[in-house]
PDB file of C-alpha atoms in Angstrom:
ATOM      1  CA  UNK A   1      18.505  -2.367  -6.024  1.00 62.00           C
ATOM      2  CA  UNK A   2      15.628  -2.546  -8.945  1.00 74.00           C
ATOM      3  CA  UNK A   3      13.148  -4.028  -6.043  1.00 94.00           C
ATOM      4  CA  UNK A   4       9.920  -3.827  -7.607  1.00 97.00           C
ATOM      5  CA  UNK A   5       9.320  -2.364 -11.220  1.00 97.00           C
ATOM      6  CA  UNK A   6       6.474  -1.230 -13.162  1.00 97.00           C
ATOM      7  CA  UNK A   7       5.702  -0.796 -17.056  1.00 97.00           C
ATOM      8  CA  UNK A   8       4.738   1.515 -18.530  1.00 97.00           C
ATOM      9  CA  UNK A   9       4.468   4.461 -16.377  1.00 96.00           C
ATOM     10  CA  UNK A  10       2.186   6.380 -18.123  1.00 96.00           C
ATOM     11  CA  UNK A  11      -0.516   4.981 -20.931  1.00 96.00           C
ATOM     12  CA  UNK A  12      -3.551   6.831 -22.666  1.00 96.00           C
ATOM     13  CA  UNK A  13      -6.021   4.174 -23.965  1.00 96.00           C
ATOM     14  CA  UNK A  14      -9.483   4.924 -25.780  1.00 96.00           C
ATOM     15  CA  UNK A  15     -12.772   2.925 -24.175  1.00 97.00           C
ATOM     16  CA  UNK A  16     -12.545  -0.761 -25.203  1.00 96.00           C
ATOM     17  CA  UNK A  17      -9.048  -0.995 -26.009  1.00 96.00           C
ATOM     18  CA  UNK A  18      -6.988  -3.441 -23.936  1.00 95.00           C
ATOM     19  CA  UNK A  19      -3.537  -3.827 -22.029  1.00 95.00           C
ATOM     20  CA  UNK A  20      -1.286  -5.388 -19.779  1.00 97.00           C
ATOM     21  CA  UNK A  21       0.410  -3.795 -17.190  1.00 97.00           C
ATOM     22  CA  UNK A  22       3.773  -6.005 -16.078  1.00 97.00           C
ATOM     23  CA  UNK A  23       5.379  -6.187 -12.534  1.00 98.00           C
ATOM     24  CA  UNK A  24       8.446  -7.404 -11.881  1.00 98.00           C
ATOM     25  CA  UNK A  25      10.557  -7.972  -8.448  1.00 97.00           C
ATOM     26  CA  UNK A  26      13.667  -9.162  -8.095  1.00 96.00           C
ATOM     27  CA  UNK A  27      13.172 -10.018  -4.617  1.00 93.00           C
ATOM     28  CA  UNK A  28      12.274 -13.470  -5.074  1.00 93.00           C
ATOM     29  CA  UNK A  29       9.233 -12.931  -2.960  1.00 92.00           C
ATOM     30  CA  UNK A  30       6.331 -15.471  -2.917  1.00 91.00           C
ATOM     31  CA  UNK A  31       3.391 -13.103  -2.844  1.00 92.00           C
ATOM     32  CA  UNK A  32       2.341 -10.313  -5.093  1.00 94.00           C
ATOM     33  CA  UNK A  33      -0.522  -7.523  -5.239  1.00 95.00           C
ATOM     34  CA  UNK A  34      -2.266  -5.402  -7.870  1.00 97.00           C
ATOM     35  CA  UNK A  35      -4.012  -2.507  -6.284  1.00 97.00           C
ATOM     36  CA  UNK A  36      -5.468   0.879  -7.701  1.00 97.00           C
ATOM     37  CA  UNK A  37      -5.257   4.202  -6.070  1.00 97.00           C
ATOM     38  CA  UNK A  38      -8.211   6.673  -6.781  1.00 95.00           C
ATOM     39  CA  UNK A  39      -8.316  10.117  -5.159  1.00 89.00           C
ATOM     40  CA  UNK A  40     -10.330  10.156  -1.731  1.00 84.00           C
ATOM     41  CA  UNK A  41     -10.227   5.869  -2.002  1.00 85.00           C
ATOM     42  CA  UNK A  42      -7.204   4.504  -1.057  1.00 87.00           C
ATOM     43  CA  UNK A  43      -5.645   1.678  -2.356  1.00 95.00           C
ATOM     44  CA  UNK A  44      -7.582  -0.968  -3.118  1.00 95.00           C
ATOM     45  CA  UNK A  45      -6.544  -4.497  -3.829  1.00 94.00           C
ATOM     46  CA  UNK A  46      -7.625  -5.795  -7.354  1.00 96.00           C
ATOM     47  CA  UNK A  47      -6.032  -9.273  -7.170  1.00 96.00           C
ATOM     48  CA  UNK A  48      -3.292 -11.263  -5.969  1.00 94.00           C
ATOM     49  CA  UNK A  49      -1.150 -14.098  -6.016  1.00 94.00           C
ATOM     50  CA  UNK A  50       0.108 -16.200  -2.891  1.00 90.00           C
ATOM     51  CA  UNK A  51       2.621 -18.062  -5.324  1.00 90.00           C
ATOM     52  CA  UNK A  52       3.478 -18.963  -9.564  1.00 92.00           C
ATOM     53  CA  UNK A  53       1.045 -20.150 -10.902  1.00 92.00           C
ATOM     54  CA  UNK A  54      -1.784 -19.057  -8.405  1.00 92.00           C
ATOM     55  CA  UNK A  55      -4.173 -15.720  -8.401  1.00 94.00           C
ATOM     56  CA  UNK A  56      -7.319 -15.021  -6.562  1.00 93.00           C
ATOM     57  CA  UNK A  57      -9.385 -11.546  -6.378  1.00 93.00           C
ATOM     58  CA  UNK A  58      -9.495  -8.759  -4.027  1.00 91.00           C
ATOM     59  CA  UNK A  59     -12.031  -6.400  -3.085  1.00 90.00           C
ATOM     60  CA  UNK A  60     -12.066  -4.551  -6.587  1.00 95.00           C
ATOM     61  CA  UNK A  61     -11.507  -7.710  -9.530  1.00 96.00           C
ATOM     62  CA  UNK A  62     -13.917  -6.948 -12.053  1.00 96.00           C
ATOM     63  CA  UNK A  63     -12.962  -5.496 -15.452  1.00 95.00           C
ATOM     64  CA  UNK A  64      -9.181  -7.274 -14.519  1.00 97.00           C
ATOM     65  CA  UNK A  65      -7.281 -10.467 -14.947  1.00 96.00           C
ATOM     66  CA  UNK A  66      -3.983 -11.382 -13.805  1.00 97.00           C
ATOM     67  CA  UNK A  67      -1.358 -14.128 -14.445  1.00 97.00           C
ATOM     68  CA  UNK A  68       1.482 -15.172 -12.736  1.00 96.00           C
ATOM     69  CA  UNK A  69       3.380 -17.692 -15.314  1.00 94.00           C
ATOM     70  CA  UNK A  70       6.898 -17.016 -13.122  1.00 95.00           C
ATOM     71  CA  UNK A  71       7.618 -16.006  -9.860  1.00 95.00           C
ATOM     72  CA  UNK A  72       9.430 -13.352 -10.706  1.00 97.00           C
ATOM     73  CA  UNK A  73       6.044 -11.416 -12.800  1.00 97.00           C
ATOM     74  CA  UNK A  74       2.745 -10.348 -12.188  1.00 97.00           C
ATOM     75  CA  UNK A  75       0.788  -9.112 -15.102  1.00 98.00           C
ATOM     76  CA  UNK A  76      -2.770  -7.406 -14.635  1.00 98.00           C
ATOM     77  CA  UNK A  77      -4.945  -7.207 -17.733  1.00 97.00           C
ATOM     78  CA  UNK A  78      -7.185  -5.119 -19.139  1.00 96.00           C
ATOM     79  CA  UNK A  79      -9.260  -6.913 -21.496  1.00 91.00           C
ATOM     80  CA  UNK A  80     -11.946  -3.710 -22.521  1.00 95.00           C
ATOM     81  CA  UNK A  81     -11.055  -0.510 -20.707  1.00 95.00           C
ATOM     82  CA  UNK A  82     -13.537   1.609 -19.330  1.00 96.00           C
ATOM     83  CA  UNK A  83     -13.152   5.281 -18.041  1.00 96.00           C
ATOM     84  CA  UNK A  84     -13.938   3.537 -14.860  1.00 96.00           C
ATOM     85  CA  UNK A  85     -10.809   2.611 -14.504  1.00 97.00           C
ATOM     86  CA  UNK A  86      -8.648   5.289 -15.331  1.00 97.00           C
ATOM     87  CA  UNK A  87      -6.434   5.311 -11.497  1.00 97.00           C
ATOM     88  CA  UNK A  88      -2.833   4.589 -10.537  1.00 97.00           C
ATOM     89  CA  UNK A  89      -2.402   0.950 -10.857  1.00 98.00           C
ATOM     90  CA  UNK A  90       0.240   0.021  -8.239  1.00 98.00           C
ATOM     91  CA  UNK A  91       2.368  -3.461  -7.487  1.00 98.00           C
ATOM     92  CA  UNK A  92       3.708  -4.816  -4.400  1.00 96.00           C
ATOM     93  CA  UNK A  93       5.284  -7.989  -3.137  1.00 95.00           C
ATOM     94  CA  UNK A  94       5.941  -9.556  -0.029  1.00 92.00           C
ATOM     95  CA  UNK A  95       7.562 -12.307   1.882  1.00 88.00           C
ATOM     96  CA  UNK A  96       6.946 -14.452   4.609  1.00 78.00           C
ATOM     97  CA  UNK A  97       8.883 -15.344   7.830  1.00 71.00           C
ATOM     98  CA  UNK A  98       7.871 -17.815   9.891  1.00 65.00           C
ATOM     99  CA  UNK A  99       4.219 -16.979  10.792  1.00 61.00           C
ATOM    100  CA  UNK A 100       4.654 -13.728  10.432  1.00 65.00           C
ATOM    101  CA  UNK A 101       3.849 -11.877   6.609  1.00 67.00           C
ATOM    102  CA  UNK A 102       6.614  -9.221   5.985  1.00 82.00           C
ATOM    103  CA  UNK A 103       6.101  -5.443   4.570  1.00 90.00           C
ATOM    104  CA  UNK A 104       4.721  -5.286   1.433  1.00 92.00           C
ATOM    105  CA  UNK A 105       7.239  -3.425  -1.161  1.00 95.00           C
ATOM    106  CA  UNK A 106       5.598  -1.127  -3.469  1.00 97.00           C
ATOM    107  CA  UNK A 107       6.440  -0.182  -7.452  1.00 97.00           C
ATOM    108  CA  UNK A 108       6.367   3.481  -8.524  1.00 96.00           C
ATOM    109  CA  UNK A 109       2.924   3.134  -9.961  1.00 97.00           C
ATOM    110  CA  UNK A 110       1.230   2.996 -13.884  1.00 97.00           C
ATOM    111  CA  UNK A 111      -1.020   6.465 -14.400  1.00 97.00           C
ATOM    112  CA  UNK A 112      -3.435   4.905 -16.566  1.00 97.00           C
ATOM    113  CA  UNK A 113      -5.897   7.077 -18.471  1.00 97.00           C
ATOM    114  CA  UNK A 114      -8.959   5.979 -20.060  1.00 97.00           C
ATOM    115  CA  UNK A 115     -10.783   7.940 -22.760  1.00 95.00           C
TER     116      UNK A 115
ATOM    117  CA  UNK B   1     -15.333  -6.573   7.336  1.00 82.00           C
ATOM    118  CA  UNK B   2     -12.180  -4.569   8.426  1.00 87.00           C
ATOM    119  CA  UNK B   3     -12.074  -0.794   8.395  1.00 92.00           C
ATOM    120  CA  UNK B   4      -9.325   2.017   8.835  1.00 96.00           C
ATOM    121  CA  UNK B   5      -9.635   5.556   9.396  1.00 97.00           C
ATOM    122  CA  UNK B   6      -7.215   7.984   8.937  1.00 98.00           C
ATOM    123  CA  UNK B   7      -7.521  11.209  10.712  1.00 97.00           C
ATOM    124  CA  UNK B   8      -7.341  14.157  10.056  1.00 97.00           C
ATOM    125  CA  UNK B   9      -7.437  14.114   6.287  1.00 96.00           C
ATOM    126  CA  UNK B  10      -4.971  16.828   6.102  1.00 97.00           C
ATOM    127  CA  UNK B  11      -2.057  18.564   8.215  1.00 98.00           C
ATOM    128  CA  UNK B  12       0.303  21.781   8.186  1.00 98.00           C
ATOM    129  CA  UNK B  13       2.562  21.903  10.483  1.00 97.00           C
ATOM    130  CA  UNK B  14       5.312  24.426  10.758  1.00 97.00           C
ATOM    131  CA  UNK B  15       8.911  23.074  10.865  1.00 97.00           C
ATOM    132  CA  UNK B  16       9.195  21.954  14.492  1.00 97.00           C
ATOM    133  CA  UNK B  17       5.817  21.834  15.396  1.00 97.00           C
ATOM    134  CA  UNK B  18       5.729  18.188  16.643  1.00 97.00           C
ATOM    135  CA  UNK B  19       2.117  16.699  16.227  1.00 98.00           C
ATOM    136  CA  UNK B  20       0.456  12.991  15.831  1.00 98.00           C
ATOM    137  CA  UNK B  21      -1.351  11.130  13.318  1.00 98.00           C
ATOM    138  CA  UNK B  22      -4.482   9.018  14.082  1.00 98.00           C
ATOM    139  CA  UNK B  23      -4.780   5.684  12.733  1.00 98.00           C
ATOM    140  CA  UNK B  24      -8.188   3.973  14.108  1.00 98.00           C
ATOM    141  CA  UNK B  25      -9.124   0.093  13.311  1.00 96.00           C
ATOM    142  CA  UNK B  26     -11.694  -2.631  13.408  1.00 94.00           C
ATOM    143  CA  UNK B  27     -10.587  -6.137  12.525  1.00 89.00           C
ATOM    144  CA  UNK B  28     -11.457  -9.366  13.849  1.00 85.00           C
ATOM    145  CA  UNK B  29      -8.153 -10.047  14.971  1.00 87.00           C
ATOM    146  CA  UNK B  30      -4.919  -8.055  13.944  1.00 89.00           C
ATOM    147  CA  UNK B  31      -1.856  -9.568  13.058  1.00 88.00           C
ATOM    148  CA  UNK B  32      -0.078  -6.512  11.929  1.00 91.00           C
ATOM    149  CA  UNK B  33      -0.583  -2.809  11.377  1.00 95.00           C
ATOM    150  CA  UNK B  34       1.388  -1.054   8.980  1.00 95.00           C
ATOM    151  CA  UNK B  35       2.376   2.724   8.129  1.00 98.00           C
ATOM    152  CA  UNK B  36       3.983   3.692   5.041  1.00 98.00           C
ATOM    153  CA  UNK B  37       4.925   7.011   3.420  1.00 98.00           C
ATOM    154  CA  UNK B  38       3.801   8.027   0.059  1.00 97.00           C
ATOM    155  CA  UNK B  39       5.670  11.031  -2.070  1.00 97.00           C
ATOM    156  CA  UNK B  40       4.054  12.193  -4.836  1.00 94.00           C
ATOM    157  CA  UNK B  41       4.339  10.120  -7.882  1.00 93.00           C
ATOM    158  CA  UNK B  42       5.390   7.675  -5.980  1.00 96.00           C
ATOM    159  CA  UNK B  43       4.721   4.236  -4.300  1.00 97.00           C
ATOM    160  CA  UNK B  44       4.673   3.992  -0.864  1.00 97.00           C
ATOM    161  CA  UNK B  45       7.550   3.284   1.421  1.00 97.00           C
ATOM    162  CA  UNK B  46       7.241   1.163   4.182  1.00 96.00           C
ATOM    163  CA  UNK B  47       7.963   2.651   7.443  1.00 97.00           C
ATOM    164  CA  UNK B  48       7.180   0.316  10.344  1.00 94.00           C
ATOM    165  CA  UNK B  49       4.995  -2.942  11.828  1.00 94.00           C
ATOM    166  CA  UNK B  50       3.340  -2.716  14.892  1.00 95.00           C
ATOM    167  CA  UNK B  51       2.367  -6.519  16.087  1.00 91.00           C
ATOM    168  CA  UNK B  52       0.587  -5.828  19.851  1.00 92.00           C
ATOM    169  CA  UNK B  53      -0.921  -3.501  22.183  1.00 94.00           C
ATOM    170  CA  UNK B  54       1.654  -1.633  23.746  1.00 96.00           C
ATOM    171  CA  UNK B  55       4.476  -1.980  21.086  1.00 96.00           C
ATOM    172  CA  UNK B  56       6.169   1.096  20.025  1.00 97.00           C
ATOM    173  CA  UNK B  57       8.603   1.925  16.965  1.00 96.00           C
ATOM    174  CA  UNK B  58      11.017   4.331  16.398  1.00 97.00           C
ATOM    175  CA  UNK B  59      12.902   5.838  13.271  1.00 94.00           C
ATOM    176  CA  UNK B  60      14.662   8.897  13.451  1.00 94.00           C
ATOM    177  CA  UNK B  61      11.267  12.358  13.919  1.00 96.00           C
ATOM    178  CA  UNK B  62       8.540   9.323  13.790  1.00 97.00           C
ATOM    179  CA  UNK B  63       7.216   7.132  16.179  1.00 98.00           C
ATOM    180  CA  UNK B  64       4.215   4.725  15.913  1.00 98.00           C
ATOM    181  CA  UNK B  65       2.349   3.510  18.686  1.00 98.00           C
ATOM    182  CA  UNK B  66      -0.313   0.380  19.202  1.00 97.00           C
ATOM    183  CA  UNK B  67      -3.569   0.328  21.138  1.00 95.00           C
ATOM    184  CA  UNK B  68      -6.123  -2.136  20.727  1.00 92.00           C
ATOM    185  CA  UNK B  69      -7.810   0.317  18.728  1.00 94.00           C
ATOM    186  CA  UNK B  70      -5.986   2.560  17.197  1.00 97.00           C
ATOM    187  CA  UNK B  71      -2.294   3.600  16.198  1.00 98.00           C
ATOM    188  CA  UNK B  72      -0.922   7.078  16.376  1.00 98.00           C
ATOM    189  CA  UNK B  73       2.251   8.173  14.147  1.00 98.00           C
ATOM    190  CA  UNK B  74       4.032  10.392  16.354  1.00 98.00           C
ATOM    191  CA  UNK B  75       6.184  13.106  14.123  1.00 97.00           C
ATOM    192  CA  UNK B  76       8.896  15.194  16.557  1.00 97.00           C
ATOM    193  CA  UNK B  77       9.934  18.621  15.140  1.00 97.00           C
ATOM    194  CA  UNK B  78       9.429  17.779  11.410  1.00 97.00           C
ATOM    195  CA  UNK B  79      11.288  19.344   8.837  1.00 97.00           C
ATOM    196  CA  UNK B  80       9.908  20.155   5.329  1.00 97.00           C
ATOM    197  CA  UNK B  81      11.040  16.734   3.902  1.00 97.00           C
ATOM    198  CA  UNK B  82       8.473  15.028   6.153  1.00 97.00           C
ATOM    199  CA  UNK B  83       5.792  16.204   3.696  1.00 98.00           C
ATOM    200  CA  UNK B  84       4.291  13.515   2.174  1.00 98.00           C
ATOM    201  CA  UNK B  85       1.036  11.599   2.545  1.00 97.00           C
ATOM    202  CA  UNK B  86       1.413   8.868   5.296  1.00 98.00           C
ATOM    203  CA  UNK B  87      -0.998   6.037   5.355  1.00 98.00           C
ATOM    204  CA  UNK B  88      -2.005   2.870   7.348  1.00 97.00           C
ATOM    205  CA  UNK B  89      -2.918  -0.554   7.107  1.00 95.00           C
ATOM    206  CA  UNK B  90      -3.778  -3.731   8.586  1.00 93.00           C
ATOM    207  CA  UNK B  91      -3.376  -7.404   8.100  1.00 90.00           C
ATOM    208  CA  UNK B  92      -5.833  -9.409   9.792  1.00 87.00           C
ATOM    209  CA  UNK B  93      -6.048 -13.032  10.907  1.00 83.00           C
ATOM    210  CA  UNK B  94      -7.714 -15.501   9.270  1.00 75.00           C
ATOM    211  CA  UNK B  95      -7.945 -18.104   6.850  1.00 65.00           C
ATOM    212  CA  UNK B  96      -7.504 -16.230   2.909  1.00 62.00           C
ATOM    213  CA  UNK B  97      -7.125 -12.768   4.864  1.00 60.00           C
ATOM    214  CA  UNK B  98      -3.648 -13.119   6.152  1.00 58.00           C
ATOM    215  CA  UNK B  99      -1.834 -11.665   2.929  1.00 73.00           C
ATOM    216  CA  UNK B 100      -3.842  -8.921   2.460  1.00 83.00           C
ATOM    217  CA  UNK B 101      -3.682  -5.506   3.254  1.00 90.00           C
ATOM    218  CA  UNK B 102      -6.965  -2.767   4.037  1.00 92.00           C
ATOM    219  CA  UNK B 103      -5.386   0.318   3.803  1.00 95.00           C
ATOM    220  CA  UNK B 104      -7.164   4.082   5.407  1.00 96.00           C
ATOM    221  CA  UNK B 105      -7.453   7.019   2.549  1.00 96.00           C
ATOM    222  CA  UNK B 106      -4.412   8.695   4.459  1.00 97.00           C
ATOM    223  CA  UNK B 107      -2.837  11.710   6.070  1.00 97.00           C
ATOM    224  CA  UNK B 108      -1.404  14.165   3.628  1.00 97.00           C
ATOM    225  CA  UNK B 109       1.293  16.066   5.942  1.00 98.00           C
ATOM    226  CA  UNK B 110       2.659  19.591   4.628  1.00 98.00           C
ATOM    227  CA  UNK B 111       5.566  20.633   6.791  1.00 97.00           C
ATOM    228  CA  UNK B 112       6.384  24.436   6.009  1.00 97.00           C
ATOM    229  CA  UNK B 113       9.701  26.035   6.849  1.00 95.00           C
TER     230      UNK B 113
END
């Protein structure tokens, strides 16, 4: 059971390079989630996506963009990296049933540094 | 603008010393609260959903708990392979809010033998 997978798990960039970072689940879930995880912050959600074809930002979007071409991928993008953002990027996805939003289901992470 | 606080940053516990964890919210209106379980270098595991006031879950040395304020993870004689860094979250109600998660900074538990 794959679930929800993340690549790469580790990248070094320099300041103004870019990258993507992909998610994939294999869930067949409607919704996905970008967050970062910063020591003493908690996660915080960078953007999301309630279905293909559809994103919208969370409480941390700038520096980031994020496609979702198929259902099955999320890809967040880093178009000019900044030390700022050196964190554990981490993807989820979730279902829903009925009214009620299921348990979001977490990837192992991307330890991003940014030099 | 909805808020979580975990408490107490930090826990050591011997093995068998049963203790709680303190999850306190504010959200306009709560349509779930969540705790998961984070190992090191690793994502975190979903552990239950708590819906109401008054709800309780169960799974094997934890138990979560509802008020209309808080949450409390209960942990029964843990062993050392409890030790991980347990955190909570809510969903709220609302229009563009009901997908998302607010997550506290989290309990990191050590359970020594």
């Amino acid at each position: 059971n794959a679930g929800v997978t993340q690549t790469p798990k580790f990248r070094v960039l320099k300041t103004g390079q870019s990258m993507t970072l992909l998610c994939a689940q294999d869930m067949n879930h409607e919704y996905m989630y970008w967050y970062r995880q910063d020591p003493g912050m908690g996660l915080r959600l960078i953007h999301y996506s309630v279905g293909e074809g559809t994103t919208a930002k969370g409480e941390v979007p700038d520096g980031y963009n994020v496609s979702r071409l198929k259902k099955q991928n999320f890809l967040l993008g880093l178009e000019s990296a900044a030390p700022s953002q050196t964190s554990v990027y981490f993807c989820a996805s979730s279902t829903r049933r009925g009214h009620s939003n299921q348990p979001q289901h977490f990837g192992d992470g991307t330890r991003l540094s940014i030099l | 603008e909805d808020q979580v606080t975990q408490s107490p940053e930090a826990l050591r516990l011997q093995e068998g010393e049963s203790s709680s964890l303190n999850c306190s919210y504010t959200v306009s209106g709560l349509r779930g609260l969540f705790w998961y379980r984070q190992d090191p270098g690793k994502g975190p595991e979903f552990l239950f959903t708590l819906y109401s006031a008054g709800e309780e879950k169960e799974k094997e040395r934890l138990k979560a708990t509802l008020t209309k304020k808080e949450s409390f993870l209960h942990i029964t004689a843990p062993k050392p392979e409890d030790s991980a860094t347990y955190l909570c979250a809510v969903q709220a109600i609302g229009r563009g809010s009901n997908y998302k998660l607010t997550f506290g900074k989290g309990t990191l538990l050590t359970v020594n033998p």
